[in-house]
């Protein structure tokens, strides 16, 4: 230990002289927050994500636990906000799952169409000029999708690319 004091430039091994040189400020520590304080800081509102829904349910439980003979109106308002947020999340999940099914179906149709064209060519089928143009335009669309996905980091709206592809094909057919 003496060598450590000497290495730090504190030659004497006198703990009192060292402690007297330190600048110590004594503070009272803040007590850890309790769940009651967390619920008091949370305001009753419609939750917009799972974390807010959890905080909202904690608030409802705390208010019910504190409720004795006072008016139950604040509890009912809080429960109503929780119900509204839950309904909103349920509707959003329903819409997203429907959109997901629709996109999977469109993707399946496109992949079947591509496989059918490749099989036809392998089996010696005849390729018309229109079919060749369709294949080339589809390749251009696919390349554009890949470029956009690389630029956007994979966050590309496939629905809009599918509808653009279908619009291009309809225009070519007419």
mmCIF file with all atom_site columns, C-alpha atoms in Angstrom:
data_model
loop_
_atom_site.group_PDB
_atom_site.id
_atom_site.type_symbol
_atom_site.label_atom_id
_atom_site.label_alt_id
_atom_site.label_comp_id
_atom_site.label_asym_id
_atom_site.label_entity_id
_atom_site.label_seq_id
_atom_site.pdbx_PDB_ins_code
_atom_site.Cartn_x
_atom_site.Cartn_y
_atom_site.Cartn_z
_atom_site.occupancy
_atom_site.B_iso_or_equiv
_atom_site.pdbx_formal_charge
_atom_site.auth_seq_id
_atom_site.auth_comp_id
_atom_site.auth_asym_id
_atom_site.auth_atom_id
_atom_site.pdbx_PDB_model_num
ATOM 1   C CA . UNK A 1 1   ? 0.000   0.000   0.000   1.00 0.00 ? 1   UNK A CA 1
ATOM 2   C CA . UNK A 1 2   ? 2.821   2.367   0.783   1.00 0.00 ? 2   UNK A CA 1
ATOM 3   C CA . UNK A 1 3   ? 4.182   1.899   -2.734  1.00 0.00 ? 3   UNK A CA 1
ATOM 4   C CA . UNK A 1 4   ? 0.758   2.791   -4.129  1.00 0.00 ? 4   UNK A CA 1
ATOM 5   C CA . UNK A 1 5   ? 0.703   6.034   -2.164  1.00 0.00 ? 5   UNK A CA 1
ATOM 6   C CA . UNK A 1 6   ? 4.210   6.862   -3.281  1.00 0.00 ? 6   UNK A CA 1
ATOM 7   C CA . UNK A 1 7   ? 3.312   6.102   -6.931  1.00 0.00 ? 7   UNK A CA 1
ATOM 8   C CA . UNK A 1 8   ? 0.320   8.435   -6.726  1.00 0.00 ? 8   UNK A CA 1
ATOM 9   C CA . UNK A 1 9   ? 2.452   11.217  -5.333  1.00 0.00 ? 9   UNK A CA 1
ATOM 10  C CA . UNK A 1 10  ? 1.162   10.864  -1.805  1.00 0.00 ? 10  UNK A CA 1
ATOM 11  C CA . UNK A 1 11  ? 4.340   10.198  0.033   1.00 0.00 ? 11  UNK A CA 1
ATOM 12  C CA . UNK A 1 12  ? 3.156   10.067  3.606   1.00 0.00 ? 12  UNK A CA 1
ATOM 13  C CA . UNK A 1 13  ? 1.088   7.137   4.753   1.00 0.00 ? 13  UNK A CA 1
ATOM 14  C CA . UNK A 1 14  ? -1.190  9.253   6.903   1.00 0.00 ? 14  UNK A CA 1
ATOM 15  C CA . UNK A 1 15  ? -4.838  8.518   6.068   1.00 0.00 ? 15  UNK A CA 1
ATOM 16  C CA . UNK A 1 16  ? -6.131  11.588  7.937   1.00 0.00 ? 16  UNK A CA 1
ATOM 17  C CA . UNK A 1 17  ? -4.025  14.017  5.904   1.00 0.00 ? 17  UNK A CA 1
ATOM 18  C CA . UNK A 1 18  ? -5.178  12.369  2.690   1.00 0.00 ? 18  UNK A CA 1
ATOM 19  C CA . UNK A 1 19  ? -8.854  12.468  3.685   1.00 0.00 ? 19  UNK A CA 1
ATOM 20  C CA . UNK A 1 20  ? -8.584  16.118  4.660   1.00 0.00 ? 20  UNK A CA 1
ATOM 21  C CA . UNK A 1 21  ? -7.432  16.958  1.114   1.00 0.00 ? 21  UNK A CA 1
ATOM 22  C CA . UNK A 1 22  ? -10.429 15.287  -0.534  1.00 0.00 ? 22  UNK A CA 1
ATOM 23  C CA . UNK A 1 23  ? -13.395 17.460  -1.567  1.00 0.00 ? 23  UNK A CA 1
ATOM 24  C CA . UNK A 1 24  ? -16.329 15.506  -0.187  1.00 0.00 ? 24  UNK A CA 1
ATOM 25  C CA . UNK A 1 25  ? -19.876 16.777  -0.532  1.00 0.00 ? 25  UNK A CA 1
ATOM 26  C CA . UNK A 1 26  ? -22.436 14.971  1.516   1.00 0.00 ? 26  UNK A CA 1
ATOM 27  C CA . UNK A 1 27  ? -25.851 14.589  -0.097  1.00 0.00 ? 27  UNK A CA 1
ATOM 28  C CA . UNK A 1 28  ? -28.913 12.822  1.066   1.00 0.00 ? 28  UNK A CA 1
ATOM 29  C CA . UNK A 1 29  ? -29.825 10.061  -1.301  1.00 0.00 ? 29  UNK A CA 1
ATOM 30  C CA . UNK A 1 30  ? -33.234 10.030  -2.907  1.00 0.00 ? 30  UNK A CA 1
ATOM 31  C CA . UNK A 1 31  ? -35.359 7.069   -1.889  1.00 0.00 ? 31  UNK A CA 1
ATOM 32  C CA . UNK A 1 32  ? -36.129 4.570   -4.633  1.00 0.00 ? 32  UNK A CA 1
ATOM 33  C CA . UNK A 1 33  ? -39.434 5.221   -6.345  1.00 0.00 ? 33  UNK A CA 1
ATOM 34  C CA . UNK A 1 34  ? -42.280 2.975   -5.383  1.00 0.00 ? 34  UNK A CA 1
ATOM 35  C CA . UNK A 1 35  ? -44.943 1.560   -7.628  1.00 0.00 ? 35  UNK A CA 1
ATOM 36  C CA . UNK A 1 36  ? -47.402 3.965   -6.009  1.00 0.00 ? 36  UNK A CA 1
ATOM 37  C CA . UNK A 1 37  ? -45.306 6.928   -7.155  1.00 0.00 ? 37  UNK A CA 1
ATOM 38  C CA . UNK A 1 38  ? -45.073 5.461   -10.665 1.00 0.00 ? 38  UNK A CA 1
ATOM 39  C CA . UNK A 1 39  ? -48.830 5.118   -10.870 1.00 0.00 ? 39  UNK A CA 1
ATOM 40  C CA . UNK A 1 40  ? -49.301 8.645   -9.559  1.00 0.00 ? 40  UNK A CA 1
ATOM 41  C CA . UNK A 1 41  ? -46.978 9.970   -12.266 1.00 0.00 ? 41  UNK A CA 1
ATOM 42  C CA . UNK A 1 42  ? -48.915 8.120   -14.974 1.00 0.00 ? 42  UNK A CA 1
ATOM 43  C CA . UNK A 1 43  ? -51.977 9.970   -16.226 1.00 0.00 ? 43  UNK A CA 1
ATOM 44  C CA . UNK A 1 44  ? -55.096 8.113   -17.261 1.00 0.00 ? 44  UNK A CA 1
ATOM 45  C CA . UNK A 1 45  ? -55.103 8.146   -21.057 1.00 0.00 ? 45  UNK A CA 1
ATOM 46  C CA . UNK A 1 46  ? -55.692 5.863   -24.024 1.00 0.00 ? 46  UNK A CA 1
ATOM 47  C CA . UNK A 1 47  ? -52.675 3.550   -24.461 1.00 0.00 ? 47  UNK A CA 1
ATOM 48  C CA . UNK A 1 48  ? -51.000 3.515   -27.862 1.00 0.00 ? 48  UNK A CA 1
ATOM 49  C CA . UNK A 1 49  ? -48.563 0.635   -27.354 1.00 0.00 ? 49  UNK A CA 1
ATOM 50  C CA . UNK A 1 50  ? -48.141 -2.393  -25.068 1.00 0.00 ? 50  UNK A CA 1
ATOM 51  C CA . UNK A 1 51  ? -45.972 -0.494  -22.563 1.00 0.00 ? 51  UNK A CA 1
ATOM 52  C CA . UNK A 1 52  ? -48.589 2.209   -22.109 1.00 0.00 ? 52  UNK A CA 1
ATOM 53  C CA . UNK A 1 53  ? -51.279 -0.470  -21.754 1.00 0.00 ? 53  UNK A CA 1
ATOM 54  C CA . UNK A 1 54  ? -49.249 -2.092  -18.976 1.00 0.00 ? 54  UNK A CA 1
ATOM 55  C CA . UNK A 1 55  ? -48.813 1.237   -17.175 1.00 0.00 ? 55  UNK A CA 1
ATOM 56  C CA . UNK A 1 56  ? -52.510 1.933   -17.612 1.00 0.00 ? 56  UNK A CA 1
ATOM 57  C CA . UNK A 1 57  ? -53.475 -1.420  -16.093 1.00 0.00 ? 57  UNK A CA 1
ATOM 58  C CA . UNK A 1 58  ? -51.122 -0.762  -13.160 1.00 0.00 ? 58  UNK A CA 1
ATOM 59  C CA . UNK A 1 59  ? -52.816 2.596   -12.650 1.00 0.00 ? 59  UNK A CA 1
ATOM 60  C CA . UNK A 1 60  ? -56.263 0.996   -12.698 1.00 0.00 ? 60  UNK A CA 1
ATOM 61  C CA . UNK A 1 61  ? -55.200 -1.628  -10.151 1.00 0.00 ? 61  UNK A CA 1
ATOM 62  C CA . UNK A 1 62  ? -53.716 1.031   -7.864  1.00 0.00 ? 62  UNK A CA 1
ATOM 63  C CA . UNK A 1 63  ? -56.825 3.204   -8.067  1.00 0.00 ? 63  UNK A CA 1
ATOM 64  C CA . UNK A 1 64  ? -59.087 0.270   -7.327  1.00 0.00 ? 64  UNK A CA 1
ATOM 65  C CA . UNK A 1 65  ? -56.878 -0.672  -4.360  1.00 0.00 ? 65  UNK A CA 1
ATOM 66  C CA . UNK A 1 66  ? -57.034 2.910   -3.000  1.00 0.00 ? 66  UNK A CA 1
ATOM 67  C CA . UNK A 1 67  ? -60.757 3.260   -3.683  1.00 0.00 ? 67  UNK A CA 1
ATOM 68  C CA . UNK A 1 68  ? -62.802 3.195   -0.496  1.00 0.00 ? 68  UNK A CA 1
ATOM 69  C CA . UNK A 1 69  ? -66.008 5.147   -0.393  1.00 0.00 ? 69  UNK A CA 1
ATOM 70  C CA . UNK A 1 70  ? -65.220 7.865   -2.914  1.00 0.00 ? 70  UNK A CA 1
ATOM 71  C CA . UNK A 1 71  ? -66.799 8.252   -6.332  1.00 0.00 ? 71  UNK A CA 1
ATOM 72  C CA . UNK A 1 72  ? -65.930 5.446   -8.791  1.00 0.00 ? 72  UNK A CA 1
ATOM 73  C CA . UNK A 1 73  ? -66.091 7.821   -11.799 1.00 0.00 ? 73  UNK A CA 1
ATOM 74  C CA . UNK A 1 74  ? -62.281 8.180   -12.223 1.00 0.00 ? 74  UNK A CA 1
ATOM 75  C CA . UNK A 1 75  ? -61.924 4.400   -12.188 1.00 0.00 ? 75  UNK A CA 1
ATOM 76  C CA . UNK A 1 76  ? -64.615 4.007   -14.839 1.00 0.00 ? 76  UNK A CA 1
ATOM 77  C CA . UNK A 1 77  ? -62.964 6.672   -17.011 1.00 0.00 ? 77  UNK A CA 1
ATOM 78  C CA . UNK A 1 78  ? -59.605 4.928   -16.692 1.00 0.00 ? 78  UNK A CA 1
ATOM 79  C CA . UNK A 1 79  ? -61.108 1.554   -17.563 1.00 0.00 ? 79  UNK A CA 1
ATOM 80  C CA . UNK A 1 80  ? -62.869 3.120   -20.563 1.00 0.00 ? 80  UNK A CA 1
ATOM 81  C CA . UNK A 1 81  ? -59.556 4.554   -21.818 1.00 0.00 ? 81  UNK A CA 1
ATOM 82  C CA . UNK A 1 82  ? -57.925 1.142   -21.395 1.00 0.00 ? 82  UNK A CA 1
ATOM 83  C CA . UNK A 1 83  ? -60.752 -0.533  -23.324 1.00 0.00 ? 83  UNK A CA 1
ATOM 84  C CA . UNK A 1 84  ? -60.474 2.051   -26.109 1.00 0.00 ? 84  UNK A CA 1
ATOM 85  C CA . UNK A 1 85  ? -56.728 1.461   -26.466 1.00 0.00 ? 85  UNK A CA 1
ATOM 86  C CA . UNK A 1 86  ? -57.174 -2.301  -26.467 1.00 0.00 ? 86  UNK A CA 1
ATOM 87  C CA . UNK A 1 87  ? -59.856 -2.055  -29.163 1.00 0.00 ? 87  UNK A CA 1
ATOM 88  C CA . UNK A 1 88  ? -57.573 0.166   -31.235 1.00 0.00 ? 88  UNK A CA 1
ATOM 89  C CA . UNK A 1 89  ? -54.742 -2.365  -30.986 1.00 0.00 ? 89  UNK A CA 1
ATOM 90  C CA . UNK A 1 90  ? -57.103 -5.219  -31.875 1.00 0.00 ? 90  UNK A CA 1
ATOM 91  C CA . UNK A 1 91  ? -58.361 -3.369  -34.968 1.00 0.00 ? 91  UNK A CA 1
ATOM 92  C CA . UNK A 1 92  ? -54.808 -2.595  -36.020 1.00 0.00 ? 92  UNK A CA 1
ATOM 93  C CA . UNK A 1 93  ? -53.796 -6.252  -35.672 1.00 0.00 ? 93  UNK A CA 1
ATOM 94  C CA . UNK A 1 94  ? -56.831 -7.297  -37.732 1.00 0.00 ? 94  UNK A CA 1
ATOM 95  C CA . UNK A 1 95  ? -55.992 -4.861  -40.529 1.00 0.00 ? 95  UNK A CA 1
ATOM 96  C CA . UNK A 1 96  ? -52.325 -5.847  -40.568 1.00 0.00 ? 96  UNK A CA 1
ATOM 97  C CA . UNK A 1 97  ? -53.107 -9.569  -40.696 1.00 0.00 ? 97  UNK A CA 1
ATOM 98  C CA . UNK A 1 98  ? -55.558 -9.017  -43.587 1.00 0.00 ? 98  UNK A CA 1
ATOM 99  C CA . UNK A 1 99  ? -52.944 -6.986  -45.451 1.00 0.00 ? 99  UNK A CA 1
ATOM 100 C CA . UNK A 1 100 ? -50.372 -9.698  -44.769 1.00 0.00 ? 100 UNK A CA 1
ATOM 101 C CA . UNK A 1 101 ? -52.682 -12.393 -46.213 1.00 0.00 ? 101 UNK A CA 1
ATOM 102 C CA . UNK A 1 102 ? -53.351 -10.254 -49.292 1.00 0.00 ? 102 UNK A CA 1
ATOM 103 C CA . UNK A 1 103 ? -49.641 -9.665  -49.891 1.00 0.00 ? 103 UNK A CA 1
ATOM 104 C CA . UNK A 1 104 ? -48.827 -13.362 -49.450 1.00 0.00 ? 104 UNK A CA 1
ATOM 105 C CA . UNK A 1 105 ? -51.507 -14.275 -51.999 1.00 0.00 ? 105 UNK A CA 1
ATOM 106 C CA . UNK A 1 106 ? -50.217 -11.707 -54.501 1.00 0.00 ? 106 UNK A CA 1
ATOM 107 C CA . UNK A 1 107 ? -46.678 -12.946 -53.971 1.00 0.00 ? 107 UNK A CA 1
ATOM 108 C CA . UNK A 1 108 ? -47.779 -16.542 -54.532 1.00 0.00 ? 108 UNK A CA 1
ATOM 109 C CA . UNK A 1 109 ? -49.570 -15.626 -57.784 1.00 0.00 ? 109 UNK A CA 1
ATOM 110 C CA . UNK A 1 110 ? -46.490 -13.805 -59.077 1.00 0.00 ? 110 UNK A CA 1
ATOM 111 C CA . UNK A 1 111 ? -44.161 -16.674 -58.243 1.00 0.00 ? 111 UNK A CA 1
ATOM 112 C CA . UNK A 1 112 ? -46.487 -19.202 -59.959 1.00 0.00 ? 112 UNK A CA 1
ATOM 113 C CA . UNK A 1 113 ? -46.599 -17.003 -63.059 1.00 0.00 ? 113 UNK A CA 1
ATOM 114 C CA . UNK A 1 114 ? -42.802 -16.783 -63.165 1.00 0.00 ? 114 UNK A CA 1
ATOM 115 C CA . UNK A 1 115 ? -42.388 -20.547 -62.730 1.00 0.00 ? 115 UNK A CA 1
ATOM 116 C CA . UNK A 1 116 ? -44.929 -21.245 -65.487 1.00 0.00 ? 116 UNK A CA 1
ATOM 117 C CA . UNK A 1 117 ? -43.048 -19.049 -67.979 1.00 0.00 ? 117 UNK A CA 1
ATOM 118 C CA . UNK A 1 118 ? -39.725 -20.721 -67.179 1.00 0.00 ? 118 UNK A CA 1
ATOM 119 C CA . UNK A 1 119 ? -41.201 -24.217 -67.513 1.00 0.00 ? 119 UNK A CA 1
ATOM 120 C CA . UNK A 1 120 ? -42.827 -23.320 -70.838 1.00 0.00 ? 120 UNK A CA 1
ATOM 121 C CA . UNK A 1 121 ? -39.498 -22.113 -72.237 1.00 0.00 ? 121 UNK A CA 1
ATOM 122 C CA . UNK A 1 122 ? -37.615 -25.194 -70.973 1.00 0.00 ? 122 UNK A CA 1
ATOM 123 C CA . UNK A 1 123 ? -40.139 -27.497 -72.615 1.00 0.00 ? 123 UNK A CA 1
ATOM 124 C CA . UNK A 1 124 ? -39.579 -25.842 -75.970 1.00 0.00 ? 124 UNK A CA 1
ATOM 125 C CA . UNK A 1 125 ? -42.672 -23.663 -75.907 1.00 0.00 ? 125 UNK A CA 1
ATOM 126 C CA . UNK A 1 126 ? -43.039 -20.735 -78.259 1.00 0.00 ? 126 UNK A CA 1
ATOM 127 C CA . UNK A 1 127 ? -42.515 -17.276 -76.833 1.00 0.00 ? 127 UNK A CA 1
ATOM 128 C CA . UNK A 1 128 ? -44.523 -14.501 -78.443 1.00 0.00 ? 128 UNK A CA 1
ATOM 129 C CA . UNK A 1 129 ? -43.314 -10.918 -78.665 1.00 0.00 ? 129 UNK A CA 1
ATOM 130 C CA . UNK A 1 130 ? -45.865 -9.819  -76.073 1.00 0.00 ? 130 UNK A CA 1
ATOM 131 C CA . UNK A 1 131 ? -44.740 -12.506 -73.620 1.00 0.00 ? 131 UNK A CA 1
ATOM 132 C CA . UNK A 1 132 ? -41.115 -11.462 -74.116 1.00 0.00 ? 132 UNK A CA 1
ATOM 133 C CA . UNK A 1 133 ? -42.041 -7.834  -73.394 1.00 0.00 ? 133 UNK A CA 1
ATOM 134 C CA . UNK A 1 134 ? -43.931 -8.957  -70.287 1.00 0.00 ? 134 UNK A CA 1
ATOM 135 C CA . UNK A 1 135 ? -40.917 -10.927 -69.064 1.00 0.00 ? 135 UNK A CA 1
ATOM 136 C CA . UNK A 1 136 ? -38.589 -7.982  -69.661 1.00 0.00 ? 136 UNK A CA 1
ATOM 137 C CA . UNK A 1 137 ? -40.913 -5.518  -67.941 1.00 0.00 ? 137 UNK A CA 1
ATOM 138 C CA . UNK A 1 138 ? -41.282 -7.924  -65.014 1.00 0.00 ? 138 UNK A CA 1
ATOM 139 C CA . UNK A 1 139 ? -37.499 -8.178  -64.741 1.00 0.00 ? 139 UNK A CA 1
ATOM 140 C CA . UNK A 1 140 ? -37.234 -4.382  -64.745 1.00 0.00 ? 140 UNK A CA 1
ATOM 141 C CA . UNK A 1 141 ? -39.832 -4.156  -61.979 1.00 0.00 ? 141 UNK A CA 1
ATOM 142 C CA . UNK A 1 142 ? -38.025 -6.853  -59.968 1.00 0.00 ? 142 UNK A CA 1
ATOM 143 C CA . UNK A 1 143 ? -34.703 -5.052  -60.378 1.00 0.00 ? 143 UNK A CA 1
ATOM 144 C CA . UNK A 1 144 ? -36.296 -1.764  -59.302 1.00 0.00 ? 144 UNK A CA 1
ATOM 145 C CA . UNK A 1 145 ? -37.789 -3.454  -56.240 1.00 0.00 ? 145 UNK A CA 1
ATOM 146 C CA . UNK A 1 146 ? -34.388 -4.882  -55.293 1.00 0.00 ? 146 UNK A CA 1
ATOM 147 C CA . UNK A 1 147 ? -32.721 -1.470  -55.706 1.00 0.00 ? 147 UNK A CA 1
ATOM 148 C CA . UNK A 1 148 ? -35.410 0.217   -53.616 1.00 0.00 ? 148 UNK A CA 1
ATOM 149 C CA . UNK A 1 149 ? -35.164 -2.456  -50.917 1.00 0.00 ? 149 UNK A CA 1
ATOM 150 C CA . UNK A 1 150 ? -31.391 -1.982  -50.714 1.00 0.00 ? 150 UNK A CA 1
ATOM 151 C CA . UNK A 1 151 ? -31.802 1.804   -50.478 1.00 0.00 ? 151 UNK A CA 1
ATOM 152 C CA . UNK A 1 152 ? -34.571 1.642   -47.888 1.00 0.00 ? 152 UNK A CA 1
ATOM 153 C CA . UNK A 1 153 ? -33.000 -1.154  -45.876 1.00 0.00 ? 153 UNK A CA 1
ATOM 154 C CA . UNK A 1 154 ? -35.815 -3.564  -46.729 1.00 0.00 ? 154 UNK A CA 1
ATOM 155 C CA . UNK A 1 155 ? -38.652 -1.177  -45.768 1.00 0.00 ? 155 UNK A CA 1
ATOM 156 C CA . UNK A 1 156 ? -40.310 -1.117  -49.160 1.00 0.00 ? 156 UNK A CA 1
ATOM 157 C CA . UNK A 1 157 ? -44.058 -1.138  -49.753 1.00 0.00 ? 157 UNK A CA 1
ATOM 158 C CA . UNK A 1 158 ? -44.635 -4.280  -51.813 1.00 0.00 ? 158 UNK A CA 1
ATOM 159 C CA . UNK A 1 159 ? -48.291 -3.487  -52.378 1.00 0.00 ? 159 UNK A CA 1
ATOM 160 C CA . UNK A 1 160 ? -47.472 -0.400  -54.420 1.00 0.00 ? 160 UNK A CA 1
ATOM 161 C CA . UNK A 1 161 ? -44.902 -2.286  -56.520 1.00 0.00 ? 161 UNK A CA 1
ATOM 162 C CA . UNK A 1 162 ? -47.406 -5.053  -57.243 1.00 0.00 ? 162 UNK A CA 1
ATOM 163 C CA . UNK A 1 163 ? -50.050 -2.576  -58.344 1.00 0.00 ? 163 UNK A CA 1
ATOM 164 C CA . UNK A 1 164 ? -47.517 -0.761  -60.561 1.00 0.00 ? 164 UNK A CA 1
ATOM 165 C CA . UNK A 1 165 ? -46.575 -4.076  -62.149 1.00 0.00 ? 165 UNK A CA 1
ATOM 166 C CA . UNK A 1 166 ? -50.215 -4.909  -62.851 1.00 0.00 ? 166 UNK A CA 1
ATOM 167 C CA . UNK A 1 167 ? -50.852 -1.432  -64.288 1.00 0.00 ? 167 UNK A CA 1
ATOM 168 C CA . UNK A 1 168 ? -47.867 -1.798  -66.620 1.00 0.00 ? 168 UNK A CA 1
ATOM 169 C CA . UNK A 1 169 ? -49.100 -5.178  -67.840 1.00 0.00 ? 169 UNK A CA 1
ATOM 170 C CA . UNK A 1 170 ? -52.638 -3.897  -68.403 1.00 0.00 ? 170 UNK A CA 1
ATOM 171 C CA . UNK A 1 171 ? -51.242 -1.011  -70.435 1.00 0.00 ? 171 UNK A CA 1
ATOM 172 C CA . UNK A 1 172 ? -49.156 -3.423  -72.519 1.00 0.00 ? 172 UNK A CA 1
ATOM 173 C CA . UNK A 1 173 ? -52.133 -5.709  -73.189 1.00 0.00 ? 173 UNK A CA 1
ATOM 174 C CA . UNK A 1 174 ? -54.419 -2.933  -74.439 1.00 0.00 ? 174 UNK A CA 1
#
